[in-house]
GROMACS .gro file of C-alpha atoms in nm:
model
  443
    1GLU     CA    1  -8.230  -0.249   5.620
    2VAL     CA    2  -8.516  -0.076   5.421
    3ALA     CA    3  -8.588   0.287   5.339
    4VAL     CA    4  -8.967   0.384   5.342
    5LYS     CA    5  -9.127   0.669   5.193
    6ILE     CA    6  -9.466   0.798   5.314
    7GLN     CA    7  -9.666   1.058   5.130
    8ARG     CA    8  -9.798   1.323   5.359
    9GLN     CA    9 -10.183   1.392   5.365
   10GLY     CA   10 -10.344   1.647   5.150
   11LEU     CA   11 -10.056   1.664   4.887
   12ASP     CA   12 -10.314   1.574   4.597
   13ASN     CA   13 -10.538   1.894   4.692
   14LEU     CA   14 -10.250   2.117   4.744
   15PHE     CA   15 -10.136   2.021   4.381
   16LYS     CA   16 -10.482   2.089   4.248
   17SER     CA   17 -10.483   2.446   4.387
   18ASP     CA   18 -10.137   2.546   4.284
   19LEU     CA   19 -10.196   2.387   3.931
   20VAL     CA   20 -10.504   2.625   3.877
   21ASN     CA   21 -10.291   2.920   3.935
   22LEU     CA   22  -9.998   2.781   3.696
   23ARG     CA   23 -10.222   2.716   3.417
   24LEU     CA   24 -10.364   3.073   3.420
   25LEU     CA   25 -10.008   3.192   3.417
   26ALA     CA   26  -9.928   2.965   3.120
   27VAL     CA   27 -10.229   3.122   2.926
   28ILE     CA   28 -10.100   3.479   2.981
   29LEU     CA   29  -9.745   3.372   2.875
   30ASP     CA   30  -9.888   3.219   2.543
   31LYS     CA   31 -10.049   3.564   2.482
   32LEU     CA   32  -9.728   3.776   2.588
   33ASP     CA   33  -9.449   3.556   2.468
   34PRO     CA   34  -9.302   3.761   2.166
   35LYS     CA   35  -9.113   3.473   2.006
   36THR     CA   36  -8.838   3.703   1.866
   37ASP     CA   37  -8.578   3.415   1.897
   38GLY     CA   38  -8.757   3.214   1.635
   39ALA     CA   39  -8.896   2.946   1.870
   40GLN     CA   40  -9.272   2.882   1.912
   41ARG     CA   41  -9.335   2.779   2.270
   42ASP     CA   42  -9.673   2.624   2.365
   43TRP     CA   43  -9.685   2.739   2.733
   44VAL     CA   44 -10.002   2.568   2.793
   45ARG     CA   45  -9.859   2.235   2.686
   46ILE     CA   46  -9.553   2.282   2.886
   47TYR     CA   47  -9.791   2.332   3.184
   48GLU     CA   48  -9.989   2.016   3.090
   49GLU     CA   49  -9.660   1.795   3.058
   50SER     CA   50  -9.546   1.938   3.407
   51ALA     CA   51  -9.895   1.844   3.571
   52ARG     CA   52  -9.895   1.508   3.405
   53LEU     CA   53  -9.554   1.440   3.557
   54LEU     CA   54  -9.614   1.586   3.886
   55TYR     CA   55  -9.943   1.375   3.941
   56LYS     CA   56  -9.721   1.061   3.843
   57GLU     CA   57  -9.472   1.174   4.099
   58ILE     CA   58  -9.699   1.127   4.375
   59ASP     CA   59  -9.805   0.776   4.260
   60TYR     CA   60  -9.558   0.545   4.443
   61THR     CA   61  -9.652   0.245   4.249
   62ASN     CA   62  -9.560   0.423   3.924
   63GLU     CA   63  -9.216   0.531   4.100
   64ALA     CA   64  -9.162   0.175   4.188
   65LYS     CA   65  -9.225   0.076   3.822
   66ASN     CA   66  -8.971   0.350   3.694
   67ALA     CA   67  -8.711   0.240   3.938
   68GLU     CA   68  -8.728  -0.117   3.828
   69ARG     CA   69  -8.735  -0.008   3.464
   70PHE     CA   70  -8.436   0.220   3.514
   71LYS     CA   71  -8.247  -0.069   3.693
   72GLU     CA   72  -8.306  -0.295   3.406
   73ASN     CA   73  -8.185  -0.058   3.153
   74PHE     CA   74  -7.854  -0.034   3.349
   75ALA     CA   75  -7.829  -0.396   3.456
   76ASP     CA   76  -7.482  -0.441   3.268
   77VAL     CA   77  -7.336  -0.118   3.402
   78PRO     CA   78  -7.184  -0.216   3.756
   79TRP     CA   79  -7.106   0.155   3.842
   80ILE     CA   80  -7.471   0.237   3.855
   81LYS     CA   81  -7.677   0.119   4.153
   82VAL     CA   82  -8.054   0.155   4.176
   83PRO     CA   83  -8.217   0.050   4.514
   84ASP     CA   84  -8.425  -0.285   4.501
   85ILE     CA   85  -8.820  -0.231   4.545
   86TYR     CA   86  -9.012  -0.451   4.814
   87TRP     CA   87  -9.350  -0.477   4.639
   88GLU     CA   88  -9.533  -0.653   4.927
   89THR     CA   89  -9.499  -0.334   5.130
   90THR     CA   90  -9.547  -0.086   4.847
   91SER     CA   91  -9.873   0.102   4.769
   92LYS     CA   92  -9.985   0.413   4.601
   93ARG     CA   93  -9.881   0.619   4.911
   94VAL     CA   94  -9.606   0.399   5.062
   95LEU     CA   95  -9.276   0.297   4.892
   96THR     CA   96  -9.053   0.048   5.047
   97MET     CA   97  -8.689   0.002   4.896
   98GLU     CA   98  -8.356  -0.119   4.976
   99TYR     CA   99  -8.150   0.102   5.207
  100VAL     CA  100  -7.838   0.219   5.003
  101PRO     CA  101  -7.650   0.462   5.185
  102SER     CA  102  -7.421   0.704   4.984
  103VAL     CA  103  -7.242   1.050   4.967
  104LYS     CA  104  -7.418   1.341   4.808
  105ILE     CA  105  -7.254   1.391   4.479
  106ASN     CA  106  -7.180   1.758   4.555
  107ASN     CA  107  -7.015   1.671   4.903
  108ILE     CA  108  -6.638   1.721   4.788
  109GLU     CA  109  -6.502   1.695   5.122
  110GLU     CA  110  -6.652   1.353   5.196
  111ILE     CA  111  -6.576   1.235   4.828
  112GLU     CA  112  -6.192   1.317   4.876
  113ARG     CA  113  -6.191   1.174   5.219
  114ARG     CA  114  -6.311   0.838   5.071
  115GLY     CA  115  -6.063   0.845   4.797
  116ILE     CA  116  -6.317   0.837   4.515
  117ASP     CA  117  -6.207   0.977   4.156
  118ARG     CA  118  -6.388   1.295   4.115
  119LYS     CA  119  -6.308   1.329   3.733
  120LEU     CA  120  -6.434   0.959   3.685
  121LEU     CA  121  -6.765   1.061   3.872
  122ALA     CA  122  -6.810   1.358   3.648
  123LYS     CA  123  -6.737   1.132   3.336
  124ARG     CA  124  -6.996   0.878   3.452
  125SER     CA  125  -7.276   1.106   3.530
  126ALA     CA  126  -7.233   1.243   3.172
  127ASP     CA  127  -7.217   0.899   3.023
  128SER     CA  128  -7.511   0.759   3.212
  129TYR     CA  129  -7.723   1.050   3.101
  130LEU     CA  130  -7.629   1.020   2.759
  131LYS     CA  131  -7.736   0.663   2.770
  132GLN     CA  132  -8.066   0.738   2.921
  133LEU     CA  133  -8.148   0.976   2.646
  134CYS     CA  134  -8.000   0.821   2.336
  135ARG     CA  135  -8.007   0.445   2.402
  136TYR     CA  136  -8.309   0.416   2.602
  137GLY     CA  137  -8.518   0.734   2.578
  138PHE     CA  138  -8.620   0.695   2.918
  139PHE     CA  139  -8.451   0.959   3.150
  140HIS     CA  140  -8.443   1.093   3.491
  141CYS     CA  141  -8.595   1.460   3.488
  142ASP     CA  142  -8.457   1.564   3.817
  143PRO     CA  143  -8.095   1.445   3.868
  144HIS     CA  144  -7.984   1.713   4.137
  145PRO     CA  145  -7.750   1.616   4.425
  146GLY     CA  146  -8.031   1.499   4.641
  147ASN     CA  147  -8.136   1.237   4.401
  148VAL     CA  148  -7.772   1.112   4.292
  149GLY     CA  149  -7.517   0.979   4.528
  150CYS     CA  150  -7.211   0.795   4.509
  151ASP     CA  151  -6.996   0.530   4.709
  152GLU     CA  152  -6.636   0.366   4.681
  153LYS     CA  153  -6.757   0.049   4.510
  154GLU     CA  154  -6.647   0.000   4.136
  155GLY     CA  155  -6.400   0.301   4.161
  156GLY     CA  156  -6.686   0.564   4.222
  157ARG     CA  157  -7.034   0.409   4.187
  158LEU     CA  158  -7.335   0.641   4.101
  159VAL     CA  159  -7.648   0.579   4.321
  160TYR     CA  160  -7.981   0.701   4.191
  161TYR     CA  161  -8.282   0.784   4.396
  162ASP     CA  162  -8.634   0.922   4.348
  163PHE     CA  163  -8.778   0.783   4.018
  164GLY     CA  164  -9.106   0.974   4.063
  165MET     CA  165  -9.013   1.230   3.785
  166MET     CA  166  -8.923   1.025   3.488
  167ASP     CA  167  -9.004   1.075   3.142
  168GLU     CA  168  -8.940   0.913   2.783
  169PHE     CA  169  -8.912   1.005   2.419
  170SER     CA  170  -9.090   0.843   2.146
  171THR     CA  171  -8.877   0.614   1.912
  172GLY     CA  172  -8.879   0.896   1.633
  173VAL     CA  173  -8.765   1.168   1.886
  174ARG     CA  174  -8.501   0.919   2.016
  175LYS     CA  175  -8.355   0.844   1.666
  176GLY     CA  176  -8.379   1.225   1.572
  177LEU     CA  177  -8.165   1.307   1.880
  178VAL     CA  178  -7.908   1.044   1.795
  179ASN     CA  179  -7.888   1.187   1.426
  180LEU     CA  180  -7.875   1.539   1.573
  181ILE     CA  181  -7.577   1.473   1.804
  182TYR     CA  182  -7.405   1.294   1.534
  183SER     CA  183  -7.464   1.554   1.284
  184VAL     CA  184  -7.318   1.816   1.528
  185TYR     CA  185  -6.979   1.633   1.584
  186GLU     CA  186  -6.971   1.563   1.196
  187ASN     CA  187  -7.008   1.920   1.110
  188ASP     CA  188  -7.326   1.827   0.897
  189GLU     CA  189  -7.582   2.124   0.872
  190VAL     CA  190  -7.814   1.944   0.672
  191GLY     CA  191  -7.831   1.636   0.862
  192LEU     CA  192  -7.880   1.855   1.177
  193CYS     CA  193  -8.184   2.040   1.031
  194ASN     CA  194  -8.331   1.699   0.906
  195ALA     CA  195  -8.286   1.562   1.264
  196LEU     CA  196  -8.450   1.878   1.406
  197GLU     CA  197  -8.749   1.810   1.163
  198GLU     CA  198  -8.743   1.464   1.257
  199MET     CA  199  -8.775   1.546   1.621
  200GLY     CA  200  -9.058   1.798   1.555
  201ILE     CA  201  -8.854   2.096   1.647
  202LEU     CA  202  -8.813   2.241   1.308
  203GLN     CA  203  -9.129   2.297   1.113
  204PRO     CA  204  -9.131   2.106   0.746
  205ASP     CA  205  -9.246   2.420   0.579
  206SER     CA  206  -8.984   2.653   0.738
  207ASP     CA  207  -8.712   2.850   0.552
  208ARG     CA  208  -8.453   2.578   0.540
  209LEU     CA  209  -8.179   2.782   0.362
  210SER     CA  210  -8.161   3.052   0.633
  211VAL     CA  211  -8.162   2.760   0.907
  212GLU     CA  212  -7.897   2.573   0.730
  213ARG     CA  213  -7.665   2.890   0.697
  214ILE     CA  214  -7.714   2.966   1.055
  215SER     CA  215  -7.642   2.614   1.151
  216ARG     CA  216  -7.333   2.609   0.952
  217PHE     CA  217  -7.193   2.910   1.127
  218PHE     CA  218  -7.242   2.767   1.471
  219LEU     CA  219  -7.119   2.412   1.365
  220GLU     CA  220  -6.794   2.581   1.227
  221ASP     CA  221  -6.761   2.762   1.553
  222PHE     CA  222  -6.836   2.454   1.757
  223GLN     CA  223  -6.563   2.253   1.578
  224LYS     CA  224  -6.289   2.513   1.586
  225THR     CA  225  -6.382   2.537   1.983
  226LEU     CA  226  -6.376   2.160   2.002
  227LYS     CA  227  -6.033   2.107   1.837
  228ALA     CA  228  -5.870   2.380   2.027
  229SER     CA  229  -5.743   2.344   2.390
  230PRO     CA  230  -5.965   2.487   2.667
  231GLU     CA  231  -5.707   2.738   2.721
  232GLU     CA  232  -5.703   2.851   2.352
  233GLU     CA  233  -6.097   2.866   2.297
  234LYS     CA  234  -6.386   2.903   2.531
  235TRP     CA  235  -6.751   2.826   2.495
  236ILE     CA  236  -7.010   3.089   2.497
  237ASN     CA  237  -7.109   3.042   2.856
  238GLN     CA  238  -6.737   3.081   2.950
  239LEU     CA  239  -6.701   3.429   2.794
  240SER     CA  240  -6.702   3.754   2.972
  241PRO     CA  241  -6.991   4.002   2.921
  242GLU     CA  242  -6.759   4.222   2.681
  243GLU     CA  243  -6.672   3.891   2.492
  244LYS     CA  244  -7.003   3.786   2.454
  245LYS     CA  245  -7.111   4.145   2.324
  246LYS     CA  246  -6.848   4.131   2.053
  247ALA     CA  247  -6.946   3.760   1.967
  248ARG     CA  248  -7.308   3.878   1.917
  249ALA     CA  249  -7.199   4.176   1.721
  250GLU     CA  250  -6.976   3.951   1.486
  251ARG     CA  251  -7.261   3.709   1.446
  252ARG     CA  252  -7.501   3.974   1.344
  253ALA     CA  253  -7.259   4.113   1.085
  254LYS     CA  254  -7.240   3.773   0.922
  255LEU     CA  255  -7.585   3.626   0.971
  256GLY     CA  256  -7.810   3.952   0.992
  257ALA     CA  257  -8.058   3.870   0.721
  258ASP     CA  258  -8.073   3.498   0.813
  259LEU     CA  259  -8.130   3.556   1.184
  260LEU     CA  260  -8.395   3.809   1.100
  261SER     CA  261  -8.550   3.570   0.859
  262VAL     CA  262  -8.563   3.306   1.139
  263GLY     CA  263  -8.685   3.558   1.396
  264ASN     CA  264  -8.974   3.664   1.175
  265ASP     CA  265  -9.075   3.327   1.050
  266VAL     CA  266  -9.063   3.132   1.386
  267PRO     CA  267  -8.945   2.809   1.230
  268PHE     CA  268  -8.880   2.630   1.569
  269LYS     CA  269  -9.130   2.470   1.783
  270PHE     CA  270  -9.023   2.395   2.151
  271PRO     CA  271  -9.150   2.049   2.238
  272PRO     CA  272  -9.275   2.031   2.616
  273THR     CA  273  -9.056   1.717   2.684
  274PHE     CA  274  -8.729   1.901   2.642
  275THR     CA  275  -8.807   2.142   2.926
  276PHE     CA  276  -8.706   1.861   3.165
  277VAL     CA  277  -8.413   1.759   2.932
  278PHE     CA  278  -8.263   2.101   2.959
  279ARG     CA  279  -8.342   2.124   3.340
  280ALA     CA  280  -8.139   1.793   3.378
  281PHE     CA  281  -7.856   1.915   3.168
  282THR     CA  282  -7.824   2.231   3.384
  283SER     CA  283  -7.813   2.003   3.704
  284LEU     CA  284  -7.567   1.783   3.529
  285GLU     CA  285  -7.355   2.075   3.447
  286GLY     CA  286  -7.360   2.212   3.819
  287ILE     CA  287  -7.266   1.857   3.927
  288GLY     CA  288  -6.973   1.805   3.669
  289LYS     CA  289  -6.833   2.137   3.736
  290THR     CA  290  -6.842   2.090   4.127
  291LEU     CA  291  -6.647   1.757   4.076
  292ASP     CA  292  -6.418   1.863   3.805
  293LYS     CA  293  -6.338   2.239   3.723
  294GLY     CA  294  -6.243   2.130   3.381
  295TYR     CA  295  -6.565   1.944   3.318
  296ASP     CA  296  -6.682   1.990   2.962
  297LEU     CA  297  -6.986   1.784   2.848
  298THR     CA  298  -6.918   1.857   2.465
  299ARG     CA  299  -6.570   1.706   2.475
  300LEU     CA  300  -6.668   1.424   2.725
  301ALA     CA  301  -6.936   1.313   2.454
  302VAL     CA  302  -6.676   1.258   2.192
  303PRO     CA  303  -6.604   0.904   2.274
  304TYR     CA  304  -6.958   0.839   2.295
  305LEU     CA  305  -6.976   0.891   1.909
  306LYS     CA  306  -6.892   0.537   1.829
  307GLU     CA  307  -7.193   0.406   2.037
  308LEU     CA  308  -7.420   0.668   1.864
  309LEU     CA  309  -7.302   0.559   1.533
  310GLU     CA  310  -7.379   0.184   1.650
  311LEU     CA  311  -7.729   0.302   1.751
  312ARG     CA  312  -7.805   0.502   1.439
  313GLU     CA  313  -7.683   0.205   1.205
  314GLY     CA  314  -7.795  -0.082   1.426
  315SER     CA  315  -7.453  -0.257   1.451
  316VAL     CA  316  -7.092  -0.180   1.444
  317VAL     CA  317  -7.028  -0.393   1.134
  318ARG     CA  318  -7.302  -0.185   0.936
  319ALA     CA  319  -7.172   0.127   1.064
  320VAL     CA  320  -6.797   0.047   0.963
  321VAL     CA  321  -6.917  -0.075   0.609
  322LYS     CA  322  -7.140   0.236   0.572
  323GLN     CA  323  -6.828   0.460   0.653
  324TYR     CA  324  -6.596   0.294   0.395
  325ALA     CA  325  -6.888   0.299   0.139
  326GLU     CA  326  -6.926   0.659   0.197
  327LYS     CA  327  -6.545   0.727   0.168
  328LEU     CA  328  -6.517   0.519  -0.161
  329GLY     CA  329  -6.846   0.668  -0.306
  330TRP     CA  330  -7.031   0.321  -0.313
  331ARG     CA  331  -7.322   0.434  -0.126
  332LYS     CA  332  -7.675   0.368  -0.271
  333GLU     CA  333  -7.725   0.750  -0.335
  334ASP     CA  334  -7.387   0.770  -0.501
  335ILE     CA  335  -7.467   0.495  -0.737
  336ASN     CA  336  -7.793   0.618  -0.796
  337ALA     CA  337  -7.666   0.980  -0.891
  338LEU     CA  338  -7.435   0.788  -1.137
  339VAL     CA  339  -7.722   0.604  -1.306
  340THR     CA  340  -7.925   0.895  -1.325
  341GLN     CA  341  -7.695   1.134  -1.435
  342PRO     CA  342  -7.777   1.168  -1.800
  343ARG     CA  343  -8.152   1.209  -1.709
  344GLN     CA  344  -8.075   1.491  -1.456
  345VAL     CA  345  -7.869   1.684  -1.718
  346ALA     CA  346  -8.156   1.641  -1.972
  347TYR     CA  347  -8.403   1.788  -1.683
  348ILE     CA  348  -8.177   2.060  -1.601
  349SER     CA  349  -8.130   2.155  -1.970
  350ASN     CA  350  -8.521   2.160  -2.001
  351VAL     CA  351  -8.564   2.387  -1.714
  352ILE     CA  352  -8.314   2.623  -1.862
  353ARG     CA  353  -8.489   2.626  -2.187
  354LYS     CA  354  -8.821   2.701  -2.018
  355LEU     CA  355  -8.672   2.986  -1.824
  356GLU     CA  356  -8.523   3.143  -2.167
  357LYS     CA  357  -8.865   3.111  -2.316
  358GLY     CA  358  -9.049   3.268  -2.009
  359ASP     CA  359  -9.242   2.958  -1.923
  360LEU     CA  360  -9.101   2.950  -1.578
  361LYS     CA  361  -9.043   3.250  -1.336
  362LEU     CA  362  -8.815   3.251  -1.046
  363ARG     CA  363  -8.931   3.402  -0.714
  364THR     CA  364  -8.692   3.544  -0.485
  365ARG     CA  365  -8.726   3.666  -0.122
  366THR     CA  366  -8.594   4.017  -0.057
  367LEU     CA  367  -8.575   4.085   0.313
  368GLU     CA  368  -8.515   4.473   0.265
  369SER     CA  369  -8.824   4.506   0.050
  370GLU     CA  370  -9.025   4.296   0.309
  371ARG     CA  371  -8.902   4.512   0.607
  372ALA     CA  372  -8.977   4.853   0.403
  373PHE     CA  373  -9.336   4.716   0.332
  374GLU     CA  374  -9.380   4.607   0.701
  375ARG     CA  375  -9.273   4.947   0.817
  376SER     CA  376  -9.483   5.121   0.583
  377ALA     CA  377  -9.788   4.935   0.692
  378MET     CA  378  -9.711   5.016   1.050
  379VAL     CA  379  -9.665   5.393   0.995
  380GLN     CA  380  -9.996   5.395   0.806
  381GLN     CA  381 -10.179   5.202   1.071
  382ASN     CA  382 -10.047   5.456   1.322
  383GLN     CA  383 -10.151   5.764   1.119
  384GLY     CA  384 -10.504   5.618   1.056
  385LYS     CA  385 -10.550   5.592   1.434
  386LEU     CA  386 -10.453   5.952   1.477
  387ILE     CA  387 -10.698   6.054   1.194
  388VAL     CA  388 -10.979   5.859   1.366
  389ALA     CA  389 -10.888   6.004   1.708
  390SER     CA  390 -10.919   6.349   1.538
  391ALA     CA  391 -11.257   6.282   1.376
  392LEU     CA  392 -11.394   6.161   1.707
  393LEU     CA  393 -11.278   6.423   1.892
  394ASN     CA  394 -11.442   6.667   1.649
  395SER     CA  395 -11.744   6.489   1.661
  396ALA     CA  396 -11.757   6.515   2.045
  397MET     CA  397 -11.702   6.874   2.035
  398ALA     CA  398 -11.995   6.910   1.776
  399LEU     CA  399 -12.219   6.699   1.985
  400SER     CA  400 -12.132   6.896   2.310
  401MET     CA  401 -12.244   7.209   2.142
  402PHE     CA  402 -12.591   7.085   2.071
  403SER     CA  403 -12.818   7.085   2.362
  404THR     CA  404 -13.053   6.849   2.194
  405ALA     CA  405 -12.775   6.573   2.161
  406PRO     CA  406 -12.753   6.326   2.442
  407ALA     CA  407 -12.455   6.361   2.681
  408VAL     CA  408 -12.379   5.997   2.659
  409ALA     CA  409 -12.298   6.051   2.295
  410SER     CA  410 -12.049   6.319   2.340
  411GLN     CA  411 -11.907   6.140   2.636
  412ALA     CA  412 -11.858   5.810   2.424
  413ALA     CA  413 -11.703   6.002   2.158
  414PHE     CA  414 -11.453   6.180   2.383
  415GLY     CA  415 -11.376   5.844   2.536
  416LEU     CA  416 -11.292   5.679   2.185
  417ALA     CA  417 -11.097   5.976   2.090
  418ILE     CA  418 -10.875   5.944   2.393
  419PHE     CA  419 -10.848   5.554   2.327
  420PHE     CA  420 -10.723   5.596   1.978
  421ALA     CA  421 -10.521   5.909   2.063
  422LEU     CA  422 -10.323   5.676   2.327
  423GLN     CA  423 -10.250   5.423   2.054
  424PHE     CA  424 -10.045   5.678   1.853
  425PRO     CA  425  -9.747   5.703   2.088
  426LEU     CA  426  -9.747   5.330   2.142
  427GLY     CA  427  -9.743   5.254   1.771
  428ALA     CA  428  -9.473   5.539   1.758
  429LEU     CA  429  -9.265   5.324   2.000
  430LYS     CA  430  -9.330   5.006   1.804
  431VAL     CA  431  -9.196   5.186   1.487
  432ARG     CA  432  -8.891   5.295   1.669
  433SER     CA  433  -8.821   4.952   1.814
  434PHE     CA  434  -8.863   4.807   1.449
  435ASP     CA  435  -8.617   5.053   1.324
  436LYS     CA  436  -8.360   4.962   1.605
  437LYS     CA  437  -8.401   4.592   1.542
  438SER     CA  438  -8.337   4.662   1.147
  439LYS     CA  439  -8.029   4.864   1.244
  440VAL     CA  440  -7.890   4.586   1.466
  441TYR     CA  441  -7.931   4.319   1.184
  442GLY     CA  442  -7.778   4.550   0.937
  443PHE     CA  443  -8.085   4.687   0.745
   0.00000   0.00000   0.00000
């Protein structure tokens, strides 16, 4: 038996008309996005990435190639099934594949009736996606219940369908992602920031000290929650609105200056590809929670760390050797530090001597002063607009009193006066918003 997928007529033209409107919306979002969370989003690039994948999705020869590549990646995993492709009856608008019946992964009643282990299915869905992202860098962008099924084979086999919307990471991004996940579980804020920079998320010229301090705070909170039982500690998305408000207040009290610095500097850049990763994780979280109420991807990923370490170092033996070398202080950097220590002491001594003589000057960043100067500039700009409005209003009145003056000139002056006058209340609201934000962050 086979399953045949036939593309309906006019789909290409429908895409073109819809994408024109979406691009216009992306341009508007680029202009209006305040970026107050410290992340720089390029909405036009996100649109372009989405358009690229959508056009690939309606090319069924491309979908067939994706299915075969995905099948090859998981060839040694018996609990993942990908339908075979029949190339002799497949074209750009017709796809013929093996017919593989299954149960929708969110059909709990049927899954229970067939005796399939729900917790095992939830674990396997998480494991398969971590492998897609970290090991192969080639991942399914749309793993919703319509595209992922299951059956009784292998104790609960996952059946994947619809490989039109697939994407992949570059080698550098995939390596950075492995380092990022490993740094999170190792509580290493410096390694985490290095990984973000490697992935192109953290900009190289950003204020690393503030980002690292914020990372340290969240990593410590993560470790505390991870080590505790689910009853003792909750993740942020499990908190009640009151608990979330309290957590935000505590976070601002501890990290006010750093959060404000990051919000102003916008050190993060949001890569378009991650739009689909976040979307996929949202779908997986929904599937996992449906199958198992105690589903927690962060805890399920802990056993996967051994495989991540192998991926990062290249082999299990090399990973074990590196771990022991780190514990014993036999790493390359440890030996280098020991050998170069006298030179480093001499260098530090030389720097201190120059500071004492005044040859070197330290520059420090004072956010309080920066905020005060910024507020002063806003107030002066607002006052300037009010002065210009007054001057234009006087000019308009003077011109209207002279019969020889053209009416257009007085009307233009009145119009400009109204324009600048309206800028004043808007500017006042901006200053008020600035003061409110400063108060929130403890300034």
